[in-house]
XYZ file of C-alpha atoms in Angstrom:
189
model
C -22.327 144.588 34.690
C -18.941 143.147 36.655
C -17.262 144.809 39.647
C -13.561 144.508 40.108
C -13.560 145.380 43.781
C -12.143 142.763 46.009
C -14.049 143.717 49.206
C -16.358 140.431 49.091
C -13.744 138.137 47.785
C -11.981 135.779 50.492
C -8.837 133.479 49.816
C -6.020 133.648 47.779
C -5.589 133.882 43.816
C -4.138 130.868 41.815
C -1.113 132.941 41.057
C -0.574 133.659 44.579
C -0.613 129.710 45.404
C 1.613 129.385 42.817
C 4.244 131.545 44.066
C 4.087 130.111 47.838
C 4.362 126.488 46.041
C 7.273 127.394 44.201
C 9.247 129.217 47.357
C 8.449 126.266 49.469
C 9.809 123.710 46.682
C 13.274 125.930 46.300
C 13.773 126.113 50.340
C 13.089 122.276 50.670
C 15.530 121.558 47.970
C 18.272 123.615 49.959
C 17.675 122.077 52.965
C 17.183 118.257 52.525
C 20.545 118.043 51.339
C 21.900 119.232 54.542
C 19.786 117.032 56.491
C 20.848 113.964 54.962
C 24.436 115.004 55.168
C 24.414 115.250 59.121
C 24.257 112.138 60.562
C 27.170 111.313 57.929
C 29.061 114.216 59.468
C 27.792 112.993 62.930
C 29.402 109.446 62.662
C 32.924 111.045 61.617
C 32.657 113.056 64.529
C 31.738 110.785 66.595
C 34.913 108.312 65.297
C 37.128 111.352 65.821
C 35.663 111.323 69.856
C 36.241 107.902 70.175
C 39.680 108.129 68.660
C 40.321 110.566 71.116
C 39.728 109.219 73.837
C 41.815 105.920 72.854
C 44.741 108.195 72.343
C 44.103 109.698 75.820
C 44.030 106.035 77.093
C 47.254 105.296 75.492
C 49.148 108.058 76.585
C 48.012 107.392 80.361
C 48.902 103.882 80.301
C 52.311 104.512 78.616
C 52.853 107.552 81.063
C 51.315 107.522 84.482
C 52.047 105.513 87.586
C 47.961 105.129 88.040
C 46.048 102.594 86.050
C 43.591 103.839 83.479
C 40.732 102.177 81.526
C 38.299 102.318 78.965
C 34.766 101.031 78.330
C 31.577 101.020 76.620
C 28.478 101.555 78.856
C 25.845 99.587 76.598
C 23.247 101.357 79.519
C 24.102 104.705 79.280
C 25.128 104.312 75.151
C 28.388 106.275 76.079
C 32.533 105.610 75.854
C 34.660 106.443 78.576
C 37.774 106.843 79.648
C 38.338 105.326 83.413
C 40.765 106.223 86.225
C 41.110 104.210 89.249
C 40.070 106.406 92.881
C 40.822 105.640 96.190
C 38.884 106.710 98.740
C 39.013 105.875 102.759
C 41.125 102.722 101.443
C 38.136 101.433 99.148
C 39.593 101.261 95.709
C 36.967 101.881 92.758
C 36.718 102.531 88.777
C 35.044 105.949 87.843
C 34.758 108.401 85.100
C 38.260 110.506 84.522
C 36.897 113.945 85.449
C 39.352 115.427 82.467
C 37.603 113.417 80.061
C 34.147 113.684 79.257
C 32.348 110.514 78.269
C 30.903 110.461 74.413
C 27.279 109.871 74.457
C 26.493 107.954 71.348
C 23.452 109.366 68.878
C 20.318 107.487 69.581
C 20.323 106.317 66.178
C 23.508 103.899 66.166
C 22.682 100.389 67.768
C 24.367 99.202 70.711
C 25.166 95.682 68.604
C 27.115 98.130 66.186
C 29.550 99.521 68.713
C 31.602 96.606 69.538
C 35.493 96.409 72.019
C 38.067 93.825 70.901
C 41.248 92.908 73.038
C 43.877 91.125 71.471
C 40.774 90.078 68.364
C 38.351 88.435 71.352
C 35.132 90.209 71.306
C 34.537 91.757 75.070
C 31.551 93.303 76.668
C 33.001 96.172 79.023
C 29.868 97.190 80.756
C 30.905 95.394 84.025
C 34.636 94.816 83.503
C 36.505 97.844 81.759
C 39.440 97.335 79.721
C 42.219 98.347 82.061
C 46.283 98.770 82.032
C 48.586 99.064 85.273
C 51.584 101.431 84.691
C 54.544 98.780 83.525
C 51.964 96.384 82.307
C 52.247 95.227 78.638
C 49.011 97.010 77.020
C 47.180 94.633 74.720
C 45.824 95.132 71.264
C 42.499 96.805 71.486
C 40.301 97.423 68.835
C 37.282 99.561 68.778
C 34.498 98.834 65.817
C 31.606 101.552 64.823
C 29.067 100.845 62.374
C 26.254 102.506 60.788
C 24.225 101.420 58.027
C 26.724 100.906 55.394
C 29.470 102.986 57.241
C 32.290 101.457 59.327
C 35.200 102.722 61.319
C 38.047 100.573 63.333
C 40.097 102.108 65.874
C 43.059 100.403 66.603
C 45.681 100.493 69.332
C 48.726 98.272 69.145
C 50.252 97.045 72.522
C 53.524 99.415 71.400
C 51.758 102.285 69.582
C 51.923 105.608 70.480
C 48.226 106.470 69.280
C 45.402 104.777 67.823
C 45.239 104.345 64.020
C 41.987 105.050 62.208
C 40.176 103.066 59.289
C 37.173 104.809 58.088
C 34.916 103.293 55.434
C 38.540 101.327 54.363
C 40.825 103.991 54.073
C 43.163 104.980 57.018
C 46.341 105.470 58.381
C 49.127 103.241 60.063
C 49.406 103.127 63.792
C 52.042 105.508 65.066
C 55.196 103.099 66.328
C 57.807 104.662 68.446
C 61.460 104.693 66.458
C 64.706 103.662 68.249
C 67.064 105.976 66.224
C 69.988 104.432 67.948
C 69.044 100.811 66.733
C 68.595 102.042 63.363
C 72.014 104.016 63.614
C 70.348 107.358 63.125
C 71.325 108.607 66.545
C 73.442 111.128 65.563
C 71.094 112.690 62.986
C 69.133 115.719 63.167
C 65.541 115.638 63.448
């Protein structure tokens, strides 16, 4: 006669194995979409951070009495806002202590980051893009790419802040308006 006691049986029943496989399948179905969209969100965040550094550069170049600069350091794989320091009569460029450098993710290749000055590709590892007080700022463009994604951050010489074009969609640059020249000097804002 058969004994129904399970004292000598080792292992899992078929039903237990099926339940475990179904639970694992449901959990992976919930996690995989989050993981695949993570790099897209990280790329968007990177574009926003680079745009913020370019905005700070624009602000400092138009309002500060000190020179300012930006660069992409391909060795450290980071984008930096620079300030000129004077120590014992020795002047040098270094990272602005009020703006932390943006560390690029490892999955973005250094060839996918390009800086242009007036349409000409520049290597800013050795010589940063700099502007002294009172100088006219050149057209600065930062191009970022990853797989099928592309972003262009453009700072024209007369704009207050950068325009950002992400995957073909973007905004026009912020341009100062002379209300007096347009005959609108007495209008309320």
